[in-house]
XYZ file of C-alpha atoms in Angstrom:
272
model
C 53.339 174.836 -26.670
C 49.511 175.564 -27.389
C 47.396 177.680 -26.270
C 46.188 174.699 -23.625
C 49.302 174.908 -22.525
C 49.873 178.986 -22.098
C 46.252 179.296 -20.117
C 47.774 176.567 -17.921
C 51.154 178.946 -17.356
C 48.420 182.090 -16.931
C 46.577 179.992 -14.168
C 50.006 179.246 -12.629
C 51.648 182.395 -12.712
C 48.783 183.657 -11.472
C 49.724 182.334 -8.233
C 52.945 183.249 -7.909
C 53.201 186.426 -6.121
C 55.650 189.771 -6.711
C 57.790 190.553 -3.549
C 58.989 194.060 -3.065
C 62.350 195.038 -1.700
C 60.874 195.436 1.558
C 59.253 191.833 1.514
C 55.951 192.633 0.931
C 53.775 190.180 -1.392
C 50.954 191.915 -3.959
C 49.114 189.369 -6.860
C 50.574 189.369 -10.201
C 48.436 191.731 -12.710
C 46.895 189.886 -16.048
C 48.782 192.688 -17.792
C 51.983 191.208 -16.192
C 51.664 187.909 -16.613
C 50.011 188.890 -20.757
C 53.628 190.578 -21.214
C 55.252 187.371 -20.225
C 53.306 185.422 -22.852
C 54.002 188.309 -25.381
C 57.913 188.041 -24.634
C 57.471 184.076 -24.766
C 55.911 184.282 -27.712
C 58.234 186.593 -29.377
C 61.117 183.774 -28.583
C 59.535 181.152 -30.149
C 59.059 183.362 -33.182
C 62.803 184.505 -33.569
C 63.995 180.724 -33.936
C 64.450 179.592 -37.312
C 61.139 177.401 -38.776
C 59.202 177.961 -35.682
C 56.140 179.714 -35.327
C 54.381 180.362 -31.549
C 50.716 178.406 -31.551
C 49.766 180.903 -28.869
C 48.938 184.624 -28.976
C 49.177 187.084 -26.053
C 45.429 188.915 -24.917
C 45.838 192.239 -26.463
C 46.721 194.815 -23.376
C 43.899 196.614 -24.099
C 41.352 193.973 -22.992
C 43.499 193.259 -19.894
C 44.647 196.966 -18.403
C 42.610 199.129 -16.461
C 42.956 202.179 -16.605
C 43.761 203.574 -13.119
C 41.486 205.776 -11.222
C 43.575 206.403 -7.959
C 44.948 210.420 -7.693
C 46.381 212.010 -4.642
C 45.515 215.090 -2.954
C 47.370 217.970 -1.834
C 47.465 216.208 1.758
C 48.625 213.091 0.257
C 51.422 214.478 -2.014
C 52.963 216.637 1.016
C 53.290 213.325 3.275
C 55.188 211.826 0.430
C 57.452 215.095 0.768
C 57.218 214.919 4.621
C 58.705 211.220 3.930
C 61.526 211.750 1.979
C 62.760 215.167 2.861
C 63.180 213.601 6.687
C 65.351 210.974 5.382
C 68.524 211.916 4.030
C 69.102 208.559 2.444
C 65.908 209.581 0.425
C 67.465 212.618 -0.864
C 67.012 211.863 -4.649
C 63.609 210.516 -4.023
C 63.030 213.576 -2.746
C 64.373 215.534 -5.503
C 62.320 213.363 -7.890
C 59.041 214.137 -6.264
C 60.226 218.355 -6.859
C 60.805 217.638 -10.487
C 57.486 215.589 -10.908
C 55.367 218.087 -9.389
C 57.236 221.084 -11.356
C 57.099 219.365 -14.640
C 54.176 217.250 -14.480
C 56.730 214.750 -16.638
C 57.089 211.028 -17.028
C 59.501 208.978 -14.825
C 61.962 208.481 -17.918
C 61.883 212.275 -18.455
C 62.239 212.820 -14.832
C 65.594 211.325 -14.485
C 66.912 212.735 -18.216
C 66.673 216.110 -16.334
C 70.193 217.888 -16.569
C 72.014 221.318 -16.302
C 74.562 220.198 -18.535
C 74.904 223.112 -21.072
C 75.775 220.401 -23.663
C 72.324 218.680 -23.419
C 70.757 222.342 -23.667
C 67.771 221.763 -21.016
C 67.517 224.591 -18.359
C 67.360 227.964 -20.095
C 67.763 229.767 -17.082
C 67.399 233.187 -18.828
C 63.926 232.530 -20.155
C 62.907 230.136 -17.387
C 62.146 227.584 -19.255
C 63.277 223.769 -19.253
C 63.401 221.391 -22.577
C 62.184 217.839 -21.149
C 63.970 216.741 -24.299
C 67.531 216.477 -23.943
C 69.475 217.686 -27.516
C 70.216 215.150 -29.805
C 67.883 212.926 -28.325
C 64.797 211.967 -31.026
C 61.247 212.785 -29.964
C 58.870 209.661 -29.752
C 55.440 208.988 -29.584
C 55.992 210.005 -25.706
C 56.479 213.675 -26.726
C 58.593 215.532 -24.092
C 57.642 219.130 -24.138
C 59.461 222.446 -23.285
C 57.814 224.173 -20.216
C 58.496 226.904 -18.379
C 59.438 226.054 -14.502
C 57.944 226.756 -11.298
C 59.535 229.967 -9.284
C 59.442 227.464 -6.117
C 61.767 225.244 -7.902
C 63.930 227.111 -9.841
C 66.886 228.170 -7.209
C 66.907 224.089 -6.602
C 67.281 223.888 -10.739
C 69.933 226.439 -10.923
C 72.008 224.923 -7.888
C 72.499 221.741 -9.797
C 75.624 220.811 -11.733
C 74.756 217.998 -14.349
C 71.833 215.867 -13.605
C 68.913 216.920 -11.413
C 68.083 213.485 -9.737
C 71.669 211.441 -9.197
C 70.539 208.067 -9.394
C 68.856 205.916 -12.565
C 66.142 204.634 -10.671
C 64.219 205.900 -7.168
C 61.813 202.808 -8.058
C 62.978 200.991 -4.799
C 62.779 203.814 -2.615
C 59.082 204.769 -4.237
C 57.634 201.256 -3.519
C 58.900 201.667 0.417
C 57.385 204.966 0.757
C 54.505 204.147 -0.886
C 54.054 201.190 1.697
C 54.902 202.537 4.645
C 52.480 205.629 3.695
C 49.113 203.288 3.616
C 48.670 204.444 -0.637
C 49.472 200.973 -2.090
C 47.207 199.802 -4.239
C 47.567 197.559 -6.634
C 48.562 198.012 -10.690
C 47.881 202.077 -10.031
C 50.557 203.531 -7.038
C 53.787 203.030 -9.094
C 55.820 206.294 -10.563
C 53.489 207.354 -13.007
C 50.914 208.183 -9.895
C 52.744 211.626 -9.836
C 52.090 212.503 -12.783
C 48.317 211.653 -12.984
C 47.757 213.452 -9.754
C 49.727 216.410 -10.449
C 48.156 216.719 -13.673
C 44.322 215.664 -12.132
C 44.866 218.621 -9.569
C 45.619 221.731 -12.025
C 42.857 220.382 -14.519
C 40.526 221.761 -12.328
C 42.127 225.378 -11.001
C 43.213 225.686 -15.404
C 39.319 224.889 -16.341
C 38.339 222.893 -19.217
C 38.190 225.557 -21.660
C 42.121 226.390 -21.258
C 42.813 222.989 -20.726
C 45.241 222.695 -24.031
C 47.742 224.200 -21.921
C 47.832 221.090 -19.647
C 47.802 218.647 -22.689
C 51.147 220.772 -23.756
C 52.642 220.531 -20.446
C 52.044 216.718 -20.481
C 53.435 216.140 -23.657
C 50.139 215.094 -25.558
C 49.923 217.919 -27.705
C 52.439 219.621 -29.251
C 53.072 223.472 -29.055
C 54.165 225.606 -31.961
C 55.074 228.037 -29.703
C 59.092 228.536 -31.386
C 59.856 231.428 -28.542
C 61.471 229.968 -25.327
C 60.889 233.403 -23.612
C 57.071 233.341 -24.602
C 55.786 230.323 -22.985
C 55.693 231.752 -19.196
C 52.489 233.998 -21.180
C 49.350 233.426 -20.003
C 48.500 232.733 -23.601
C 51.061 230.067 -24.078
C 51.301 227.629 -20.478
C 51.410 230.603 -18.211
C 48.378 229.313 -16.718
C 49.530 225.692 -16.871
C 52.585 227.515 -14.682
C 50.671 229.344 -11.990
C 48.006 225.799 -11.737
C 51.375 224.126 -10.373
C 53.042 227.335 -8.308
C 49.368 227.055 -6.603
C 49.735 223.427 -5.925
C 53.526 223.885 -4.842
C 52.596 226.209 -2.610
C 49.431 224.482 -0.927
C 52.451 221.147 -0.694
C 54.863 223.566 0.961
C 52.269 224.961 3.432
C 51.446 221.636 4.535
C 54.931 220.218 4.770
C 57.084 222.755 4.893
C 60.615 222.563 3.178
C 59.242 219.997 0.612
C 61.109 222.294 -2.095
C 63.323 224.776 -0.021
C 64.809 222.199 2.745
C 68.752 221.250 1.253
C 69.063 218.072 0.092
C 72.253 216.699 -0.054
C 74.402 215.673 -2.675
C 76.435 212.262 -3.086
C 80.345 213.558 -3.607
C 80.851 209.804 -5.168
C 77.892 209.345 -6.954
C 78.337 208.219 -11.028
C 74.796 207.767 -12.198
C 74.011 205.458 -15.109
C 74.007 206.993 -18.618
C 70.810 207.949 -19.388
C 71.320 208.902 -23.222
C-alpha cells in the first residue's frame, strides 16, 4: 500500500455514502474518510518491521470550520420537538443542560447529582462540569454557576442528569425532520456554538472572558464556589443565558418547566 493506492481508497470512499438511523444518505466528509487513512495507517505501523508508505492530509487542511448557528426561533423548535415526545425525554433533557451550561456533548452526559462525584453545589448554585477524580484535559471543563430556569430540574435529579450514554440517534432524527441538516456542521456540538454565538453578543466583547470561562477555554482562578454568580466573576455569562432561556421558553413554552419523565429501568453506561 502506497500512496497510489490510498488516493484510489479516498476516490472510492468518497462514494460511498453515510446512512442515518432514519435512512437518510449525506456524502462522506474528507475529514472522515482522512481519519480512516490515519487509523489505517496507524495499523500498518503497530505490526512488527512494517512501516505505512502513506500519510494521512493533516485535519487542518481538510476541516472547515463550521459557520452554521441557530437562533432563538430555531433552538425553541428543537425544544418544541422533543418535549412533545415522551420517547425524547432525555433528548430533551440534553438540550436543558446544553443551553444552561454552554458544555460539550461528553460533559453533557458526565452531568450528575451524585454527592460522590461532587458536581451540583446546590448551596452556592454552582455546578463543576468536572466530575471528582476525573483529570482535566486539554478540553477544560469549567465550574459555572447554573441558570435559575434550570435549577429546580437540577435539584429533582437523583444521579445522572441525562439517563442515557448517547442522544446521538435521536439528535440526527430531529435534526432531519426539523429542515437544519447540513452537512459536517448540525451534529451535537451545534448547541454549543449557538448557545455560546448568542450570549457573545448580549455579554459584549469587552466582558467576553467570562464566556471563554464558561466554555472551558480559559481557565478561572476564581477558588470561591459562592463567588462566581458575581457579576465580576460569570455573573454576566449567567444572566446572557437566563436571557436566552427565557426568550426559548417564551417561544415554546415548557422547554425547561414541562416534566419529563424518568425511565424506572434505565442503567446508563458508565461514564467514568
Amino acid at each position: 500500500m502506497d500512496e497510489e493506492w490510498v488516493e484510489g481508497f479516498r476516490k472510492w470512499y468518497a462514494r460511498v455514502p453515510i446512512v442515518s438511523p432514519t435512512g437518510v444518505e449525506r456524502e462522506r466528509s474528507l475529514s472522515t474518510i482522512e481519519a480512516s487513512v490515519a487509523q489505517l495507517a496507524a495499523a500498518i505501523n503497530a505490526l512488527p518491521g512494517e512501516a505505512a508508505r502513506f500519510k494521512a492530509i493533516p485535519s487542518t487542511e481538510v476541516n472547515a470550520s463550521p459557520t452554521l448557528r441557530l437562533t432563538i426561533a430555531q433552538l425553541a423548535s428543537l425544544f418544541r420537538y422533543a418535549i412533545a415526545r415522551p420517547e425524547r425525554a432525555n433528548l430533551a433533557r440534553y438540550l436543558r443542560a446544553g443551553v444552561a451550561t454552554w458544555a460539550r456533548p461528553d460533559a453533557l452526559y458526565d452531568i450528575s447529582t451524585d454527592p460522590k462525584r461532587r458536581q451540583w453545589f446546590p448551596e452556592a448554585n454552582v455546578l463543576a462540569l468536572n466530575p471528582h477524580g476525573r483529570r482535566q484535559t486539554k478540553k477544560y471543563r469549567a465550574t459555572i454557576p447554573v441558570a435559575r430556569q434550570w435549577r429546580d430540574d437540577l435539584d429533582a435529579t437523583e444521579g445522572f442528569y441525562v439517563e442515557v450514554g448517547s442522544i446521538r440517534k435521536a439528535w440526527l432524527a430531529m435534526i432531519e425532520e426539523l429542515g437544519i441538516y447540513r452537512r459536517g456542521e448540525t451534529g451535537e456540538k451545534l448547541l454549543r456554538r449557538s448557545v455560546s454565538h448568542l450570549a457573545r453578543k448580549r455579554i459584549g466583547e469587552e466582558r467576553w472572558r467570562q464566556g471563554e470561562i464558561m466554555l472551558g477555554h480559559h481557565k478561572a482562578s476564581i477558588s470561591d464556589l459562592y463567588a462566581l454568580p458575581d457579576p465580576a466573576n460569570l455573573g454576566l455569562a449567567l444572566s446572557a443565558t437566563e436571557a436566552i432561556i427565557d426568550d426559548i421558553e417564551h417561544r415554546t413554552p415548557g422547554a425547561f418547566t414541562a416534566f419529563l419523565p424518568r425511565s424506572k429501568t434505565a442503567t446508563p453506561k458508565s461514564r467514568d
